[in-house]
Tab-separated table of C-alpha atoms in Angstrom:
chain	number	residue	atom	x	y	z
A	1	HIS	CA	-3.373	114.463	90.324
A	2	ARG	CA	-0.820	115.518	92.908
A	3	THR	CA	2.796	114.468	92.588
A	4	PRO	CA	3.941	112.343	95.558
A	5	ALA	CA	6.462	114.019	97.794
A	6	ARG	CA	10.068	113.004	97.167
A	7	PRO	CA	11.925	111.330	100.064
A	8	ILE	CA	13.905	113.709	102.201
A	9	CYS	CA	17.465	112.708	103.103
A	10	ASN	CA	18.113	116.178	104.569
A	11	PRO	CA	21.445	116.853	102.855
A	12	PRO	CA	21.353	120.625	103.579
A	13	ARG	CA	22.356	120.151	107.214
A	14	MET	CA	25.281	117.904	106.254
A	15	LEU	CA	26.456	120.326	103.571
A	16	SER	CA	26.147	123.319	105.864
A	17	ILE	CA	28.713	121.631	108.128
A	18	LEU	CA	30.990	121.121	105.147
A	19	ASP	CA	30.542	124.768	104.189
A	20	GLY	CA	31.764	125.731	107.632
A	21	LEU	CA	34.836	123.538	107.207
A	22	LEU	CA	35.590	125.123	103.836
A	23	PRO	CA	34.894	128.825	104.276
A	24	GLY	CA	36.858	129.742	101.146
A	25	TYR	CA	34.659	127.719	98.811
A	26	HIS	CA	33.016	129.964	96.221
A	27	PRO	CA	30.973	128.024	93.653
A	28	PHE	CA	30.394	130.837	91.159
A	29	VAL	CA	32.924	132.443	88.888
A	30	GLU	CA	31.373	135.279	86.827
A	31	SER	CA	28.698	133.654	84.647
A	32	GLY	CA	29.754	130.065	85.148
A	33	LEU	CA	30.004	127.459	87.888
A	34	SER	CA	33.023	125.707	89.283
A	35	SER	CA	33.191	122.063	90.147
A	36	GLY	CA	33.616	121.015	93.720
A	37	ILE	CA	31.453	120.248	96.720
A	38	VAL	CA	27.713	120.326	95.980
A	39	ALA	CA	26.374	123.174	98.136
A	40	LEU	CA	22.913	121.761	98.694
A	41	SER	CA	22.047	124.358	101.330
A	42	ALA	CA	22.129	127.170	98.774
A	43	LEU	CA	19.055	129.255	98.034
A	44	VAL	CA	18.940	130.140	94.330
A	45	ILE	CA	16.643	133.011	93.317
A	46	LEU	CA	15.861	133.583	89.653
A	47	SER	CA	15.110	137.211	88.841
A	48	ASP	CA	13.931	138.996	85.723
A	49	THR	CA	15.891	142.146	86.577
A	50	PRO	CA	18.508	142.877	83.882
A	51	VAL	CA	22.204	143.129	84.656
A	52	ILE	CA	24.756	145.196	82.771
A	53	GLU	CA	28.472	144.550	83.252
A	54	THR	CA	30.794	147.546	83.008
A	55	PRO	CA	34.391	147.494	81.701
A	56	SER	CA	35.615	148.268	85.221
A	57	GLY	CA	34.196	144.975	86.518
A	58	GLU	CA	31.156	146.477	88.248
A	59	VAL	CA	27.549	145.458	87.603
A	60	VAL	CA	24.483	147.661	87.151
A	61	LEU	CA	21.524	146.191	89.052
A	62	ASP	CA	18.118	147.239	90.283
A	63	VAL	CA	18.294	148.677	93.792
A	64	GLY	CA	15.158	146.842	94.925
A	65	PHE	CA	16.581	143.514	93.769
A	66	VAL	CA	19.823	144.023	95.683
A	67	GLU	CA	18.052	145.089	98.884
A	68	ALA	CA	15.679	142.110	98.691
A	69	MET	CA	18.611	139.732	98.173
A	70	LYS	CA	20.322	141.133	101.257
A	71	LEU	CA	17.196	140.418	103.285
A	72	HIS	CA	17.188	136.843	101.961
A	73	CYS	CA	20.788	136.494	103.142
A	74	GLN	CA	19.815	137.498	106.670
A	75	LEU	CA	17.022	134.928	106.945
A	76	TRP	CA	18.538	131.966	105.076
A	77	PRO	CA	21.017	129.675	106.908
A	78	GLY	CA	23.313	129.138	103.941
A	79	ARG	CA	24.513	130.663	100.726
A	80	VAL	CA	22.168	132.818	98.669
A	81	ARG	CA	22.650	133.048	94.922
A	82	GLY	CA	20.909	135.420	92.567
A	83	VAL	CA	20.600	134.441	88.908
A	84	VAL	CA	20.076	137.275	86.446
A	85	TRP	CA	20.251	137.610	82.682
A	86	ARG	CA	22.286	140.206	80.826
A	87	GLY	CA	20.385	143.064	79.231
A	88	THR	CA	21.042	146.180	77.230
A	89	ALA	CA	18.925	148.649	79.224
A	90	PRO	CA	19.226	149.085	83.007
A	91	ALA	CA	16.299	148.856	85.403
A	92	ALA	CA	14.299	151.954	86.307
A	93	GLN	CA	16.138	152.406	89.627
A	94	ALA	CA	19.622	151.032	89.013
A	95	MET	CA	22.997	151.511	90.659
A	96	ARG	CA	26.533	150.263	90.170
A	97	TYR	CA	27.776	147.579	92.527
A	98	SER	CA	30.978	145.672	93.035
A	99	PRO	CA	30.163	141.926	92.787
A	100	GLU	CA	32.480	141.177	95.725
A	101	ARG	CA	30.561	143.522	98.023
A	102	LEU	CA	27.011	142.485	97.211
A	103	GLY	CA	26.838	140.016	100.090
A	104	PHE	CA	25.473	137.229	97.893
A	105	ASP	CA	26.664	135.210	94.913
A	106	LEU	CA	25.664	136.702	91.575
A	107	VAL	CA	25.319	134.514	88.479
A	108	ALA	CA	25.031	136.476	85.242
A	109	LEU	CA	23.855	134.564	82.177
A	110	ASP	CA	23.562	135.644	78.570
A	111	ALA	CA	20.151	136.826	77.439
A	112	GLY	CA	17.963	133.815	76.710
A	113	ALA	CA	20.522	131.326	78.017
A	114	PRO	CA	19.129	128.296	79.905
A	115	LEU	CA	20.097	127.500	83.475
A	116	PRO	CA	23.288	125.416	83.655
A	117	PRO	CA	22.610	121.834	84.823
A	118	LEU	CA	25.325	122.171	87.453
A	119	LEU	CA	23.439	125.093	88.985
A	120	LEU	CA	20.389	122.860	89.399
A	121	ASP	CA	22.542	120.118	90.921
A	122	GLU	CA	24.081	122.500	93.476
A	123	SER	CA	20.797	124.109	94.543
A	124	GLY	CA	19.205	123.379	97.874
A	125	LEU	CA	16.101	125.304	96.884
A	126	ILE	CA	15.198	127.249	93.752
A	127	TYR	CA	12.761	130.136	94.136
A	128	CYS	CA	11.341	131.732	91.006
A	129	SER	CA	8.207	133.215	89.463
A	130	ALA	CA	5.731	130.956	87.701
A	131	ASP	CA	4.454	133.980	85.769
A	132	ASP	CA	7.625	133.714	83.676
A	133	ALA	CA	7.153	130.946	81.089
A	134	ARG	CA	10.927	130.361	80.995
A	135	HIS	CA	10.786	128.729	84.436
A	136	LEU	CA	7.885	126.334	83.933
A	137	HIS	CA	10.194	123.457	82.883
A	138	LEU	CA	11.965	123.475	86.243
A	139	GLY	CA	9.341	121.225	87.831
A	140	GLU	CA	10.405	118.355	85.561
A	141	ALA	CA	14.095	119.295	85.772
A	142	MET	CA	14.144	119.154	89.594
A	143	ARG	CA	12.149	115.914	89.970
A	144	HIS	CA	15.257	113.693	90.029
A	145	ARG	CA	17.479	116.095	91.949
A	146	LEU	CA	17.848	116.547	95.696
A	147	GLY	CA	17.078	120.250	95.589
A	148	ARG	CA	13.595	121.702	96.013
A	149	LEU	CA	11.569	124.077	93.857
A	150	VAL	CA	9.154	126.746	95.067
A	151	LEU	CA	7.157	128.806	92.582
A	152	SER	CA	5.646	132.230	93.121
A	153	LEU	CA	2.465	133.297	91.308
A	154	GLU	CA	1.167	136.853	91.100
A	155	THR	CA	-1.354	136.932	88.233
A	156	THR	CA	-4.700	135.305	87.493
A	157	PRO	CA	-5.763	133.814	84.120
A	158	LEU	CA	-8.018	136.792	83.372
A	159	GLU	CA	-5.192	139.230	84.068
A	160	ARG	CA	-2.913	137.270	81.725
A	161	LEU	CA	-5.602	137.353	79.046
A	162	THR	CA	-5.918	141.121	79.449
A	163	GLN	CA	-2.153	141.510	79.122
A	164	ALA	CA	-2.067	139.265	76.054
A	165	LEU	CA	-4.707	141.355	74.296
A	166	THR	CA	-2.494	144.435	74.621
A	167	GLN	CA	0.539	142.737	73.055
A	168	LYS	CA	1.235	142.991	69.335
A	169	PRO	CA	1.270	139.250	68.487
A	170	TYR	CA	-2.183	138.736	70.065
A	171	ARG	CA	-4.414	141.465	68.710
A	172	SER	CA	-7.361	139.126	68.206
A	173	TRP	CA	-9.371	137.555	71.016
A	174	PRO	CA	-9.068	133.926	69.752
A	175	ALA	CA	-5.275	134.166	69.376
A	176	ALA	CA	-4.859	135.686	72.844
A	177	THR	CA	-7.159	133.077	74.398
A	178	PHE	CA	-5.247	130.228	72.779
A	179	ALA	CA	-1.926	131.623	73.999
A	180	VAL	CA	-3.226	131.985	77.562
A	181	LEU	CA	-4.717	128.471	77.559
A	182	ARG	CA	-1.459	126.985	76.306
A	183	HIS	CA	0.411	128.790	79.062
A	184	GLU	CA	-2.196	127.630	81.583
A	185	VAL	CA	-1.613	123.947	80.727
A	186	ALA	CA	2.148	124.307	81.220
A	187	LEU	CA	1.630	126.348	84.396
A	188	ARG	CA	-0.609	123.792	86.088
A	189	ARG	CA	1.782	120.985	85.211
A	190	ALA	CA	4.622	122.969	86.786
A	191	LEU	CA	2.590	123.689	89.925
A	192	ARG	CA	1.927	119.959	90.436
A	193	HIS	CA	5.628	119.120	90.194
A	194	ALA	CA	6.833	121.949	92.440
A	195	ASP	CA	7.576	121.392	96.137
A	196	GLY	CA	5.840	124.585	97.198
A	197	LEU	CA	3.736	127.446	95.914
A	198	HIS	CA	3.498	131.072	97.002
A	199	LEU	CA	0.305	132.803	95.890
A	200	ARG	CA	0.897	136.532	95.951
A	201	ALA	CA	-2.246	137.656	94.107
A	202	LEU	CA	-5.576	137.875	95.896
A	203	GLY	CA	-7.434	136.192	93.050
A	204	ALA	CA	-4.846	133.475	92.401
A	205	GLU	CA	-5.619	131.417	95.485
A	206	PHE	CA	-9.127	130.572	94.280
A	207	GLY	CA	-7.853	128.915	91.112
A	208	TYR	CA	-4.479	127.444	92.056
A	209	ARG	CA	-4.313	126.488	95.719
A	210	TRP	CA	-5.437	122.901	94.976
A	211	PHE	CA	-2.555	122.150	92.601
A	212	ASN	CA	0.077	121.876	95.335
A	213	ARG	CA	0.141	120.609	98.897
A	214	GLU	CA	2.551	123.271	100.211
A	215	VAL	CA	0.693	126.509	99.496
A	216	LEU	CA	1.296	129.826	101.212
A	217	VAL	CA	-1.010	132.760	100.513
A	218	CYS	CA	1.177	135.811	101.077
A	219	THR	CA	-0.463	139.005	99.886
A	220	ALA	CA	2.211	141.327	101.225
A	221	SER	CA	2.338	144.873	99.897
A	222	ARG	CA	5.202	147.287	99.326
A	223	LEU	CA	4.240	149.120	102.509
A	224	ARG	CA	6.726	148.883	105.333
A	225	LEU	CA	5.738	149.440	108.942
A	226	PRO	CA	7.130	153.008	109.143
A	227	MET	CA	5.055	153.942	106.079
A	228	LEU	CA	1.667	153.192	107.684
A	229	ALA	CA	-0.695	156.064	108.458
A	230	ARG	CA	-0.077	157.963	111.686
A	231	SER	CA	-2.739	158.531	114.306
A	232	ALA	CA	-2.502	162.304	113.825
A	233	GLU	CA	-3.182	161.925	110.100
A	234	ARG	CA	-6.194	159.715	110.757
A	235	ALA	CA	-7.542	162.193	113.286
A	236	ALA	CA	-7.100	165.085	110.838
A	237	ARG	CA	-8.912	163.160	108.097
A	238	ALA	CA	-11.808	162.291	110.424
A	239	GLU	CA	-12.128	165.905	111.605
A	240	ARG	CA	-12.181	167.132	108.006
A	241	LEU	CA	-14.826	164.603	106.969
A	242	ARG	CA	-17.045	165.573	109.898
A	243	SER	CA	-16.695	169.255	108.981
A	244	GLY	CA	-18.439	168.666	105.635
A	245	ALA	CA	-15.430	169.570	103.463
A	246	PRO	CA	-15.425	168.299	99.848
A	247	LEU	CA	-14.792	164.565	99.547
A	248	ARG	CA	-11.311	163.919	98.180
A	249	LEU	CA	-11.272	161.040	95.682
A	250	ALA	CA	-8.213	159.543	93.987
A	251	CYS	CA	-7.438	156.890	91.376
A	252	CYS	CA	-3.917	155.497	90.898
A	253	GLU	CA	-4.578	153.000	88.123
A	254	PRO	CA	-2.630	152.838	84.830
A	255	LEU	CA	-4.442	155.031	82.333
A	256	GLU	CA	-5.448	152.219	79.981
A	257	ARG	CA	-8.828	151.036	78.747
A	258	ALA	CA	-8.585	147.769	80.719
A	259	SER	CA	-8.009	149.661	83.966
A	260	GLY	CA	-11.336	151.473	83.701
A	261	ALA	CA	-9.786	154.906	83.138
A	262	GLY	CA	-12.524	155.667	80.618
A	263	ASP	CA	-15.141	155.570	83.406
A	264	LEU	CA	-13.566	158.360	85.464
A	265	LEU	CA	-14.810	161.387	83.526
A	266	PRO	CA	-18.402	160.079	83.193
A	267	LEU	CA	-18.265	159.409	86.929
A	268	ALA	CA	-17.184	162.994	87.611
A	269	GLN	CA	-19.949	164.300	85.341
A	270	ILE	CA	-22.590	162.341	87.244
A	271	LEU	CA	-21.349	163.528	90.644
A	272	ARG	CA	-21.239	167.151	89.476
A	273	ALA	CA	-24.725	166.920	87.985
A	274	GLN	CA	-26.028	165.648	91.325
A	275	GLY	CA	-24.562	168.667	93.088
A	276	MET	CA	-21.909	166.816	95.067
A	277	ASP	CA	-18.881	168.777	96.255
A	278	PHE	CA	-15.772	166.686	95.536
A	279	THR	CA	-12.294	166.585	93.999
A	280	LEU	CA	-10.881	163.714	91.947
A	281	GLU	CA	-7.151	163.168	91.382
A	282	ILE	CA	-6.149	160.843	88.550
A	283	ILE	CA	-2.555	159.747	89.163
A	284	GLY	CA	-0.819	157.766	86.453
A	285	GLU	CA	0.172	157.568	82.832
A	286	GLY	CA	-0.838	155.498	79.829
A	287	SER	CA	-2.346	155.540	76.367
A	288	MET	CA	-5.509	157.316	77.585
A	289	ALA	CA	-3.713	160.210	79.298
A	290	GLY	CA	-4.166	162.576	76.342
A	291	ARG	CA	-7.833	161.690	75.954
A	292	LEU	CA	-8.478	162.307	79.645
A	293	ARG	CA	-6.667	165.632	79.521
A	294	ASP	CA	-8.757	166.763	76.560
A	295	GLY	CA	-11.927	165.501	78.235
A	296	ILE	CA	-11.263	167.479	81.408
A	297	ALA	CA	-10.886	170.652	79.365
A	298	GLY	CA	-13.802	169.927	77.018
A	299	LEU	CA	-16.244	169.093	79.809
A	300	ALA	CA	-15.098	171.994	82.027
A	301	LEU	CA	-14.177	169.629	84.851
A	302	GLY	CA	-10.975	171.439	85.780
A	303	ALA	CA	-12.401	172.590	89.125
A	304	GLN	CA	-13.130	169.027	90.203
A	305	VAL	CA	-10.743	166.731	88.289
A	306	SER	CA	-6.948	166.920	88.010
A	307	LEU	CA	-4.530	164.696	86.079
A	308	ARG	CA	-1.141	164.121	87.707
A	309	PRO	CA	1.925	162.143	86.600
A	310	PRO	CA	3.038	159.059	88.558
A	311	MET	CA	4.751	159.667	91.885
A	312	GLY	CA	7.530	157.845	93.639
A	313	PHE	CA	5.833	155.251	95.820
A	314	GLU	CA	7.601	155.732	99.158
A	315	SER	CA	8.802	159.302	98.752
A	316	ALA	CA	5.667	160.961	97.377
A	317	LEU	CA	2.624	158.744	96.778
A	318	VAL	CA	2.316	157.231	100.264
A	319	PRO	CA	2.577	160.577	102.127
A	320	HIS	CA	0.135	162.110	99.653
A	321	LEU	CA	-2.458	159.373	100.211
A	322	ARG	CA	-2.084	159.566	103.969
A	323	GLN	CA	-2.697	163.320	104.072
A	324	ASN	CA	-4.808	164.288	101.056
A	325	VAL	CA	-7.160	161.426	100.080
A	326	ASP	CA	-10.422	160.249	101.666
A	327	LEU	CA	-11.461	157.456	99.269
A	328	MET	CA	-9.499	155.429	96.692
A	329	LEU	CA	-11.310	154.434	93.476
A	330	MET	CA	-10.339	151.283	91.559
A	331	PRO	CA	-12.557	151.089	88.456
A	332	ASN	CA	-10.568	148.180	87.049
A	333	ARG	CA	-12.541	146.144	84.506
A	334	ALA	CA	-10.140	143.245	84.973
A	335	PRO	CA	-9.775	141.676	88.446
A	336	ALA	CA	-7.984	144.247	90.569
A	337	ALA	CA	-4.454	143.432	91.591
A	338	GLY	CA	-5.523	143.699	95.225
A	339	LEU	CA	-2.109	144.685	96.525
A	340	ARG	CA	-2.708	148.261	95.393
A	341	ALA	CA	-5.891	148.208	97.467
A	342	ILE	CA	-3.999	146.974	100.524
A	343	GLU	CA	-1.372	149.681	100.006
A	344	ALA	CA	-4.116	152.316	100.000
A	345	MET	CA	-5.597	150.768	103.130
A	346	GLY	CA	-2.219	151.062	104.849
A	347	CYS	CA	-2.436	154.808	104.252
A	348	GLY	CA	-5.751	154.860	106.106
A	349	VAL	CA	-7.732	155.253	102.864
A	350	PRO	CA	-10.774	153.003	102.241
A	351	VAL	CA	-11.199	151.558	98.740
A	352	LEU	CA	-14.180	151.460	96.389
A	353	ALA	CA	-13.616	148.988	93.515
A	354	TYR	CA	-15.587	147.153	90.895
A	355	THR	CA	-16.803	143.810	92.137
A	356	SER	CA	-14.734	140.659	91.590
A	357	PRO	CA	-14.458	137.404	93.584
A	358	SER	CA	-11.143	138.382	95.158
A	359	TRP	CA	-12.163	141.940	96.010
A	360	ARG	CA	-15.504	140.864	97.519
A	361	TRP	CA	-13.568	138.510	99.779
A	362	VAL	CA	-10.997	141.136	100.812
A	363	SER	CA	-13.543	143.906	101.370
A	364	ALA	CA	-15.729	141.649	103.500
A	365	LEU	CA	-12.768	140.333	105.492
A	366	SER	CA	-11.156	143.713	106.101
A	367	GLY	CA	-14.137	146.039	106.401
A	368	GLY	CA	-11.975	148.650	104.700
A	369	GLY	CA	-13.742	148.951	101.371
A	370	TRP	CA	-16.773	148.350	99.211
A	371	ALA	CA	-17.569	146.581	95.943
A	372	CYS	CA	-19.970	147.961	93.346
A	373	ARG	CA	-21.206	146.856	89.952
A	374	ARG	CA	-19.185	147.940	86.941
A	375	GLY	CA	-19.930	151.290	85.404
A	376	PRO	CA	-19.786	154.955	86.437
A	377	GLY	CA	-23.449	154.946	87.495
A	378	PRO	CA	-23.209	152.296	90.251
A	379	MET	CA	-19.915	153.752	91.486
A	380	ALA	CA	-21.422	157.244	91.636
A	381	ARG	CA	-24.370	155.964	93.715
A	382	GLN	CA	-21.988	154.334	96.207
A	383	ILE	CA	-19.899	157.504	96.473
A	384	ARG	CA	-23.020	159.578	97.101
A	385	ALA	CA	-24.084	157.200	99.878
A	386	LEU	CA	-20.669	157.455	101.514
A	387	ASP	CA	-20.677	161.246	101.190
A	388	THR	CA	-23.935	161.502	103.106
A	389	GLY	CA	-22.849	158.947	105.728
A	390	ARG	CA	-19.296	159.979	106.497
A	391	GLU	CA	-19.067	158.140	109.798
A	392	VAL	CA	-19.044	154.962	107.718
A	393	LEU	CA	-15.991	156.295	105.881
A	394	ILE	CA	-14.235	157.084	109.155
A	395	ALA	CA	-14.910	153.591	110.537
A	396	ALA	CA	-13.734	151.996	107.286
A	397	SER	CA	-10.502	153.977	107.484
A	398	ARG	CA	-9.731	152.454	110.888
A	399	ALA	CA	-10.603	148.946	109.683
A	400	ALA	CA	-8.521	149.358	106.519
A	401	LEU	CA	-5.409	150.324	108.468
A	402	SER	CA	-5.872	147.459	110.916
A	403	PHE	CA	-6.110	144.972	108.025
A	404	ALA	CA	-3.070	146.416	106.249
A	405	ARG	CA	-0.895	146.007	109.357
A	406	GLY	CA	-1.003	142.247	108.833
A	407	HIS	CA	0.003	142.552	105.170
A	408	THR	CA	3.071	144.763	105.327
A	409	PHE	CA	6.274	143.948	103.491
A	410	GLU	CA	7.941	142.743	106.702
A	411	ALA	CA	5.103	140.392	107.623
A	412	GLY	CA	4.917	138.879	104.159
A	413	PHE	CA	8.675	138.482	103.821
A	414	MET	CA	9.041	136.729	107.168
A	415	ASN	CA	6.230	134.316	106.307
A	416	ARG	CA	7.733	133.496	102.913
A	417	MET	CA	11.207	132.860	104.308
A	418	ALA	CA	9.894	130.627	107.087
A	419	HIS	CA	7.954	128.624	104.492
A	420	LEU	CA	11.047	128.280	102.264
A	421	ARG	CA	13.197	127.064	105.176
A	422	ALA	CA	10.553	124.525	106.151
A	423	ILE	CA	10.341	123.115	102.607
A	424	ALA	CA	14.137	122.888	102.384
A	425	GLY	CA	14.316	121.011	105.708
A	426	LEU	CA	16.221	123.834	107.422
A	427	GLU	CA	13.508	125.081	109.772
């Protein structure tokens, strides 16, 4: 069922020479495209970040998007173009930029507008997310063009079903299942027609790696190398664990029913009833935040359990995990995202999560975590075992950090860019 590879005439190298001869050529003018030489060495990245244009001619863009695009420019031997759609509300972390000083070509389209055919003709390689249903037609659209298409996938079918059940149009299980199955048919057709596939979710590779011949599993986290746990922090954590101090637990999941937030207070009750000395930090927000707050007060768990709002990832959460947490809990009833587990591992914190195929594989491969059956009872038994055998926790902390070093943002980004250059014939 695999689509045969299209013949490669390697036009990017020829066009890169022409680009050098015509340094003033700029194919994009505001939201449109100009006619001229087909710049087949261009990397076109489709993003879901909104753009807002100001009367002064500046654009309001997400800071993370701009920084990532600048990194693409450094590692791509040709033009880099970012395609965004106009929105009414800015991103969470947005700044004003001058389009001329971005360092890459910005194409702003109206909300809901399709990609211009000329943009597809002038693309050497299109890189976009297959989780966005708007991009699933690009496999057919690029079949008779010289450019290549690489899709990125970050969610599993069960995660999409969980998300669909929380949306207003799909309140019933049959309706949500039908919507996910319909999306799944279109997704698998797109994966067969694409020239490459990046699997960025730990569970996605089990279901999708056979639908494309050029598959790269790149489970890179948001952790950068300078953010990894320091040796002094690891030594302080080990010394504290050996001293018999209370075990410091934390959970950074969204406070929703699907994330297992409802299991946290029963878990704390069981541990307290068994006489275990511990603290549990619940970091996050969601629809269950008020219920958890009332439960902590009603069950008199204030001495053991605290509810904290979300923290900035790099500025607050990472330093807090490195210095103040001994074990990360992930009671997610859907398959865990996995990247959050790797980010905790990079802070030197082992992870205890509900069992799933992807997490069993990661925990066994890394040695930096454990899987337990769903429910507060099995998780409490595992925590009690780790509390009495703390040398196991200390060894798992070292193994977790070692595994996370190979899944930093830098490592994942370099692997993805090398794969994109190879598919485009530029490597």
